[in-house]
mmCIF file of C-alpha atoms in Angstrom:
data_model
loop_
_atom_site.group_PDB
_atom_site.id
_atom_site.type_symbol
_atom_site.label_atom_id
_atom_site.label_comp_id
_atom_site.label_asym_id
_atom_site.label_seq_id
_atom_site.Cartn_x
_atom_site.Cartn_y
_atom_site.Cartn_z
ATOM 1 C CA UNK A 1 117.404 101.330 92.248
ATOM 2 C CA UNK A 2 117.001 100.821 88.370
ATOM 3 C CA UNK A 3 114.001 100.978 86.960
ATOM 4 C CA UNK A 4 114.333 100.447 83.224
ATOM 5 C CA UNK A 5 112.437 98.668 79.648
ATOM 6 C CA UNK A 6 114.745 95.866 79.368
ATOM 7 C CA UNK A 7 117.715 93.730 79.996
ATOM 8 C CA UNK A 8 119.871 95.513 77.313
ATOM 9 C CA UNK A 9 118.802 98.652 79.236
ATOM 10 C CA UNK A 10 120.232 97.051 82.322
ATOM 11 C CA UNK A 11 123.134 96.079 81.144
ATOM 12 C CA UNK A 12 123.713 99.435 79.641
ATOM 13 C CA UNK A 13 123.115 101.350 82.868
ATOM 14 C CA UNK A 14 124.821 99.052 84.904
ATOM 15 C CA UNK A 15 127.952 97.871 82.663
ATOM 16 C CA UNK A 16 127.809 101.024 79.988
ATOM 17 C CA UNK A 17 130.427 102.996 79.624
ATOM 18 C CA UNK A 18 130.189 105.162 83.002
ATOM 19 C CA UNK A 19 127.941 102.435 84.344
ATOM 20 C CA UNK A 20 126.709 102.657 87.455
ATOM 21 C CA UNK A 21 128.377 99.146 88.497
ATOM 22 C CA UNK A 22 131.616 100.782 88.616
ATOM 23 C CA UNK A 23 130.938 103.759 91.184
ATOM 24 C CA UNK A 24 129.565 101.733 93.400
ATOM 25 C CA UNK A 25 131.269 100.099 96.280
ATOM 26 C CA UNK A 26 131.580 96.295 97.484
ATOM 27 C CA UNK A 27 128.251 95.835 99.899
ATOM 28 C CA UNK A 28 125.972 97.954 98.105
ATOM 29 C CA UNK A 29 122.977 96.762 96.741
ATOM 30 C CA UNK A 30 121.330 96.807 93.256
ATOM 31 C CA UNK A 31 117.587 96.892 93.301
ATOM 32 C CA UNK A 32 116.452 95.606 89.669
ATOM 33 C CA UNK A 33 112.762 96.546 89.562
ATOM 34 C CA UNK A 34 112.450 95.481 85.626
ATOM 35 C CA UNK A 35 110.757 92.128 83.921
ATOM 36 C CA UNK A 36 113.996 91.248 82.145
ATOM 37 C CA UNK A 37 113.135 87.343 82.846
ATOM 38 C CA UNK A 38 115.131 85.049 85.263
ATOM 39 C CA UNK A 39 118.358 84.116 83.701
ATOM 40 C CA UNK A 40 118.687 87.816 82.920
ATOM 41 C CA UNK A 41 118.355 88.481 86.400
ATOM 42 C CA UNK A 42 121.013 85.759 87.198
ATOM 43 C CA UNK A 43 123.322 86.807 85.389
ATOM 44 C CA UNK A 44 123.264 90.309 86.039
ATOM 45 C CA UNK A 45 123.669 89.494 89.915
ATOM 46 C CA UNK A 46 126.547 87.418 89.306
ATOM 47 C CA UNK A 47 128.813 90.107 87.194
ATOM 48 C CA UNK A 48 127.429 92.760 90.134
ATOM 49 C CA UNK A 49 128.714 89.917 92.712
ATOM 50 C CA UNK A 50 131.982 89.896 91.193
ATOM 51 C CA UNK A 51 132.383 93.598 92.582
ATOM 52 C CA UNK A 52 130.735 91.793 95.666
ATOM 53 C CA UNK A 53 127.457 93.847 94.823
ATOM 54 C CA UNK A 54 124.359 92.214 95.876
ATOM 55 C CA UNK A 55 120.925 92.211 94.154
ATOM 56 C CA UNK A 56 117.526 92.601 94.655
ATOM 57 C CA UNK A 57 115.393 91.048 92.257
ATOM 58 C CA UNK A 58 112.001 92.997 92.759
ATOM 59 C CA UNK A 59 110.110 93.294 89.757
ATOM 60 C CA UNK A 60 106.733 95.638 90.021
ATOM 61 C CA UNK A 61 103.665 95.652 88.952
ATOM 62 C CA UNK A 62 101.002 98.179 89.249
ATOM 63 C CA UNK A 63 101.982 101.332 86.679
ATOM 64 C CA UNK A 64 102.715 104.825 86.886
ATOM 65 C CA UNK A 65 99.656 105.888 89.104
ATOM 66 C CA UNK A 66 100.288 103.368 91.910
ATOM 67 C CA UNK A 67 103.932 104.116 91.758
ATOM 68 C CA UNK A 68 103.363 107.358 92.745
ATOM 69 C CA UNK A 69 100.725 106.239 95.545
ATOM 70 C CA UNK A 70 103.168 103.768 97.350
ATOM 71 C CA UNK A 71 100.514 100.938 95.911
ATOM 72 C CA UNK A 72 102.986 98.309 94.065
ATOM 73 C CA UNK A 73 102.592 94.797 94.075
ATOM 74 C CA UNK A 74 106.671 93.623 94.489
ATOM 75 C CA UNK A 75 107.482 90.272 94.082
ATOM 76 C CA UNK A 76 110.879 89.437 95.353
ATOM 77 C CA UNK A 77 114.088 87.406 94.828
ATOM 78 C CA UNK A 78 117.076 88.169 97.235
ATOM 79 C CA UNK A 79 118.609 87.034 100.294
ATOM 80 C CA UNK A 80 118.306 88.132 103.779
ATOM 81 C CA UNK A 81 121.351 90.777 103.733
ATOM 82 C CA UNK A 82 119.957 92.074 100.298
ATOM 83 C CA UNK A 83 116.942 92.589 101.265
ATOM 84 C CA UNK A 84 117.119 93.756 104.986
ATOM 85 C CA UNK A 85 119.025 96.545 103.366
ATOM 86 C CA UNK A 86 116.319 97.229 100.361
ATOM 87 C CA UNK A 87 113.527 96.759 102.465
ATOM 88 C CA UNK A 88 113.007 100.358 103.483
ATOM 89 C CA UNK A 89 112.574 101.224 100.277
ATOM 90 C CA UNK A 90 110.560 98.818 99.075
ATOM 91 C CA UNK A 91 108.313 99.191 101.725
ATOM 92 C CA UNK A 92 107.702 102.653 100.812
ATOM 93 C CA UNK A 93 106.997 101.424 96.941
ATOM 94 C CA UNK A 94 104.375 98.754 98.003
ATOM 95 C CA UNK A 95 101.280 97.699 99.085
ATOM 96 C CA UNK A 96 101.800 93.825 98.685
ATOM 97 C CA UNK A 97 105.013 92.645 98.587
ATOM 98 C CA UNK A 98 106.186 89.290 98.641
ATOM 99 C CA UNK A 99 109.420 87.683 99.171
ATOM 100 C CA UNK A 100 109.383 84.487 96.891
ATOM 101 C CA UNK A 101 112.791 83.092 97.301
ATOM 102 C CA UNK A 102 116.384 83.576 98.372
ATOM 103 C CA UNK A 103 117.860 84.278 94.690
ATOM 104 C CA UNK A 104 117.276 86.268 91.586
ATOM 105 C CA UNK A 105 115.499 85.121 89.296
ATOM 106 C CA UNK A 106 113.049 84.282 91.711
ATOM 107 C CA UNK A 107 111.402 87.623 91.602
ATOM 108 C CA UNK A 108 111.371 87.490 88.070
ATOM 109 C CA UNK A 109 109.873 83.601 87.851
ATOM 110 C CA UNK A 110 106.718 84.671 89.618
ATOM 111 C CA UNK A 111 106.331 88.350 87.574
ATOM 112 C CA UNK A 112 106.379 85.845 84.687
ATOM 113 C CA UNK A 113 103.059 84.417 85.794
ATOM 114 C CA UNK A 114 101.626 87.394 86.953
ATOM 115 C CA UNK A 115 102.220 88.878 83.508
ATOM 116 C CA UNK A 116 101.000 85.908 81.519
ATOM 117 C CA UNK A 117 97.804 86.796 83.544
ATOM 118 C CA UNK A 118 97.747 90.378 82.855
ATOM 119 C CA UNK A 119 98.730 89.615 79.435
ATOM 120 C CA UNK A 120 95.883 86.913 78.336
ATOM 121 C CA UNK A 121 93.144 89.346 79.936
ATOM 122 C CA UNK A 122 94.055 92.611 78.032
ATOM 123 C CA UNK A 123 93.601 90.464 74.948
ATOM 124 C CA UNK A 124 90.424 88.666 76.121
ATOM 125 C CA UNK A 125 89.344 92.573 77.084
ATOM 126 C CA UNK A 126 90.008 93.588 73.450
ATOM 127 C CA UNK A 127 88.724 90.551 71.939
ATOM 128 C CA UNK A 128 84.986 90.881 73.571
ATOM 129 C CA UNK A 129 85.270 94.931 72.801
ATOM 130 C CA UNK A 130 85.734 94.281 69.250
ATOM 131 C CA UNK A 131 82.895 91.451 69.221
ATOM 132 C CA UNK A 132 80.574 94.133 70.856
ATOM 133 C CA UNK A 133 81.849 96.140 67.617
ATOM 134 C CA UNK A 134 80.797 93.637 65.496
ATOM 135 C CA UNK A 135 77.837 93.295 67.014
ATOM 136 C CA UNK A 136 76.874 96.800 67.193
ATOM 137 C CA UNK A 137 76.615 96.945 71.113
ATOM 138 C CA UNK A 138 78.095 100.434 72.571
ATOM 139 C CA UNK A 139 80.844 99.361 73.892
ATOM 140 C CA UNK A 140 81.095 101.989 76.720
ATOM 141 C CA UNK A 141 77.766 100.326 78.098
ATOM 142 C CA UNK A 142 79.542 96.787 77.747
ATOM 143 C CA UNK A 143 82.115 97.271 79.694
ATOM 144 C CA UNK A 144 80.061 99.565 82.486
ATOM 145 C CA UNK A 145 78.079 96.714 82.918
ATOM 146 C CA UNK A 146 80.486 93.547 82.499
ATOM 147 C CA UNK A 147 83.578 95.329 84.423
ATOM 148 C CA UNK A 148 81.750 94.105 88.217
ATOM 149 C CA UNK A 149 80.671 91.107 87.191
ATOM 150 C CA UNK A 150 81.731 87.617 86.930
ATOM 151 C CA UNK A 151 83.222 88.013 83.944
ATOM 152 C CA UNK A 152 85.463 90.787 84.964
ATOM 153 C CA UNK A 153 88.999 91.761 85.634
ATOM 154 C CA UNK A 154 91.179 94.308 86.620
ATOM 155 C CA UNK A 155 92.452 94.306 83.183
ATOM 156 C CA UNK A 156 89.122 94.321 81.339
ATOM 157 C CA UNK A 157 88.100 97.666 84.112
ATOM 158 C CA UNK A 158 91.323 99.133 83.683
ATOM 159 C CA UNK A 159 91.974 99.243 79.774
ATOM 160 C CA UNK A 160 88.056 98.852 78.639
ATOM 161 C CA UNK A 161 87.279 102.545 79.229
ATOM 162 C CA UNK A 162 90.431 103.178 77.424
ATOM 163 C CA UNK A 163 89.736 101.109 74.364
ATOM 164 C CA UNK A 164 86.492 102.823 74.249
ATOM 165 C CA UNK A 165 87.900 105.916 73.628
ATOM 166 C CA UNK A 166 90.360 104.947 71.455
ATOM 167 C CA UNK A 167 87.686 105.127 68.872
ATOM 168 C CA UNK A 168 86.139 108.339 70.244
ATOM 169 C CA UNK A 169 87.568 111.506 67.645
ATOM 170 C CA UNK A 170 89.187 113.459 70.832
ATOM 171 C CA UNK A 171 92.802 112.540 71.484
ATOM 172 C CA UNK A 172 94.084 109.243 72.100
ATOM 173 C CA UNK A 173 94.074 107.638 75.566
ATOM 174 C CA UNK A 174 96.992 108.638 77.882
ATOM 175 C CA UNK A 175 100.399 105.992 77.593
ATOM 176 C CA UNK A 176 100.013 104.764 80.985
ATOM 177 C CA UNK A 177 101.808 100.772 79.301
ATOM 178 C CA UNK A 178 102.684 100.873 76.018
ATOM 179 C CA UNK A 179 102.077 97.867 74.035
ATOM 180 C CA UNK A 180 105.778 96.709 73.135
ATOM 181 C CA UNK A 181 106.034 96.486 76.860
ATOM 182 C CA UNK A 182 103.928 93.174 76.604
ATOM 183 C CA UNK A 183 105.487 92.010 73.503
ATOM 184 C CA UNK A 184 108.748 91.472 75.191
ATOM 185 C CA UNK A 185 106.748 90.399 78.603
ATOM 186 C CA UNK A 186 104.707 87.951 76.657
ATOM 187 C CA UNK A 187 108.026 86.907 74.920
ATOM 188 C CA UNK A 188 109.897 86.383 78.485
ATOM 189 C CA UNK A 189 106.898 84.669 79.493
ATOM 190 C CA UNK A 190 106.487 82.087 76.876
ATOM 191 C CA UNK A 191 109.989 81.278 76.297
ATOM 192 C CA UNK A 192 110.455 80.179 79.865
ATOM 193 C CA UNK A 193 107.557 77.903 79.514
ATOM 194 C CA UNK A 194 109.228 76.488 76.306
ATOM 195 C CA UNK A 195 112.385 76.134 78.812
ATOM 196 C CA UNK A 196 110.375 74.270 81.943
ATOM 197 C CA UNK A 197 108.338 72.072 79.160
ATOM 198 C CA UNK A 198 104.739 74.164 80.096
ATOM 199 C CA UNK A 199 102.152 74.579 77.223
ATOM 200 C CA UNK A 200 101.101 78.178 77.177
ATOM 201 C CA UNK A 201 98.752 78.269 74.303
ATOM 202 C CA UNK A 202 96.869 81.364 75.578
ATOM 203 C CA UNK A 203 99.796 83.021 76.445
ATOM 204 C CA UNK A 204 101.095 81.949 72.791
ATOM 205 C CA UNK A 205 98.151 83.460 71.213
ATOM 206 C CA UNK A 206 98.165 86.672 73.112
ATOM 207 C CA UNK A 207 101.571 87.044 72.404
ATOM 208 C CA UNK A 208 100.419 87.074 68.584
ATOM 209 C CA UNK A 209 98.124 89.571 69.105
ATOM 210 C CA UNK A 210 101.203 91.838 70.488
ATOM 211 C CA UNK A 211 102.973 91.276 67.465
ATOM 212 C CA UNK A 212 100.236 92.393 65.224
ATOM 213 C CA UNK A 213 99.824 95.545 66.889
ATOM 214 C CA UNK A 214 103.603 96.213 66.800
ATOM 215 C CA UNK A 215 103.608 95.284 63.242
ATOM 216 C CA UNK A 216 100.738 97.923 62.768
ATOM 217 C CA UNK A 217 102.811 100.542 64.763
ATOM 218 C CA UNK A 218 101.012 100.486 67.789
ATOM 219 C CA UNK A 219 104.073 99.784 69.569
ATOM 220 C CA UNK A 220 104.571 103.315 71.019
ATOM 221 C CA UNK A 221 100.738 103.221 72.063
ATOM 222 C CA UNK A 222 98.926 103.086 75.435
ATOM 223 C CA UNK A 223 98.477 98.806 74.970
ATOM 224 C CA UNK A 224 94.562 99.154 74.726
ATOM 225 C CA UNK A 225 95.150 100.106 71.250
ATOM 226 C CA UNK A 226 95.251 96.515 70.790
ATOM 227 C CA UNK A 227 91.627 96.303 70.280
ATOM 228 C CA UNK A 228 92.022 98.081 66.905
ATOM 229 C CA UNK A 229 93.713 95.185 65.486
ATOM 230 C CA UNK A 230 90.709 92.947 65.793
ATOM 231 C CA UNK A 231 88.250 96.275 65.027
ATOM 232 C CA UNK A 232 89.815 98.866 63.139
ATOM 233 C CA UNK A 233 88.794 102.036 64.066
ATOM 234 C CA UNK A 234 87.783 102.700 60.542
ATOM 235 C CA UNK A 235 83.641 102.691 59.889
ATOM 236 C CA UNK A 236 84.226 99.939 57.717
ATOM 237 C CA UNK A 237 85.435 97.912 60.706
ATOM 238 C CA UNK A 238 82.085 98.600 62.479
ATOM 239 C CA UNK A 239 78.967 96.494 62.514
ATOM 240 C CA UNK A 240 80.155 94.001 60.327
#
């Protein structure tokens, strides 16, 4: 089971020198719970299938906490030997998992979405925390009393507290996703829409936003730091 950042992470744990690829013996199975993107995910089963290793594509979603509570969403690509011998164990990792095809990649296609999603509402989240910055609103009252309504989201309930307190003077808010995390997702996500011919545009723009805050060196950050690109935590960023 590998659980890494990204596909040069991957390749190094797999193919590295004392890889993992070479202890292991023809019929096991690899199960690549990363967002590396679908082609990555290809090709990586096809040099493990030339040791006749099979893969499950099974990218999570879901973080740290539900990790440890067995509460993963798992979206997965494999076929039926793969995954009848995976399944225990993803079963133990998940709450929702579904099976969206019979090949990797296909895992990977559909984290895509889900991750263009996740990615468009943490930057709609810090883009109406910084206008209730701007518009002196407490924020901490915005987002208690938007986070159930209509205009909600898990995002916007999850990371709003968390932006909030970025700006408090106690310590920063734990790393539960750090913000380079979605610049490569967002990256993955809209250069296969580039590749199927999809316009993205809110996905392009969050994706932006990303970049700014790794620019700024909020790269190592929990990713609700990205509010303080649109609001510096400075007082001259407030009220105005």
């Amino acid at each position: 089971m590998l659980a890494v950042r990204d596909q040069a992470q991957v390749e190094g744990a797999l193919f590295g020198e004392n890889g993992a690829a070479e202890a292991l013996r023809p019929g096991a199975v690899v199960i690549l719970t990363s967002t590396v993107g679908p082609e990555a995910a290809r090709s990586t089963a096809a040099r493990l299938a030339e040791r006749a290793v099979l893969t499950v594509d099974a990218p999570v979603s879901g973080g740290p906490v539900r990790a440890g509570n067995g509460d993963l969403l798992i979206v997965v690509g494999a076929e039926d030997t793969a995954l009848k011998t995976a399944r225990p164990v993803l079963d133990l990792l998940a709450s929702i998992l579904t099976v969206v095809g019979p090949r990797p990649g296909d895992g990977q296609a559909m984290k895509a979405v889900n991750q263009l999603l996740a990615g468009v509402h943490i930057a709609a989240a810090a883009e109406a925390i910084a206008l209730a910055r701007g518009l002196v609103l407490d924020p901490g009252a915005v987002v208690d009393s938007l986070k159930h309504g209509a205009a909600g989201s898990f995002m916007f309930a999850d990371r709003g507290p968390r932006m909030v307190q970025t700006y408090d003077d106690g310590p920063e808010p734990e790393v539960k996703s750090r913000l380079d995390i979605f610049v490569k997702d967002m990256g993955i996500v809209t250069g296969i829409a580039k590749d199927a011919h999809v316009p993205v545009p809110l996905a392009a723009a969050a994706e932006q936003l990303y970049l700014l805050g790794e620019r700024a060196g909020l790269g190592a950050r929990d990713d609700s730091a990205l509010v303080t690109v649109l609001s510096p935590k400075s007082p001259e960023g407030e009220g105005r």
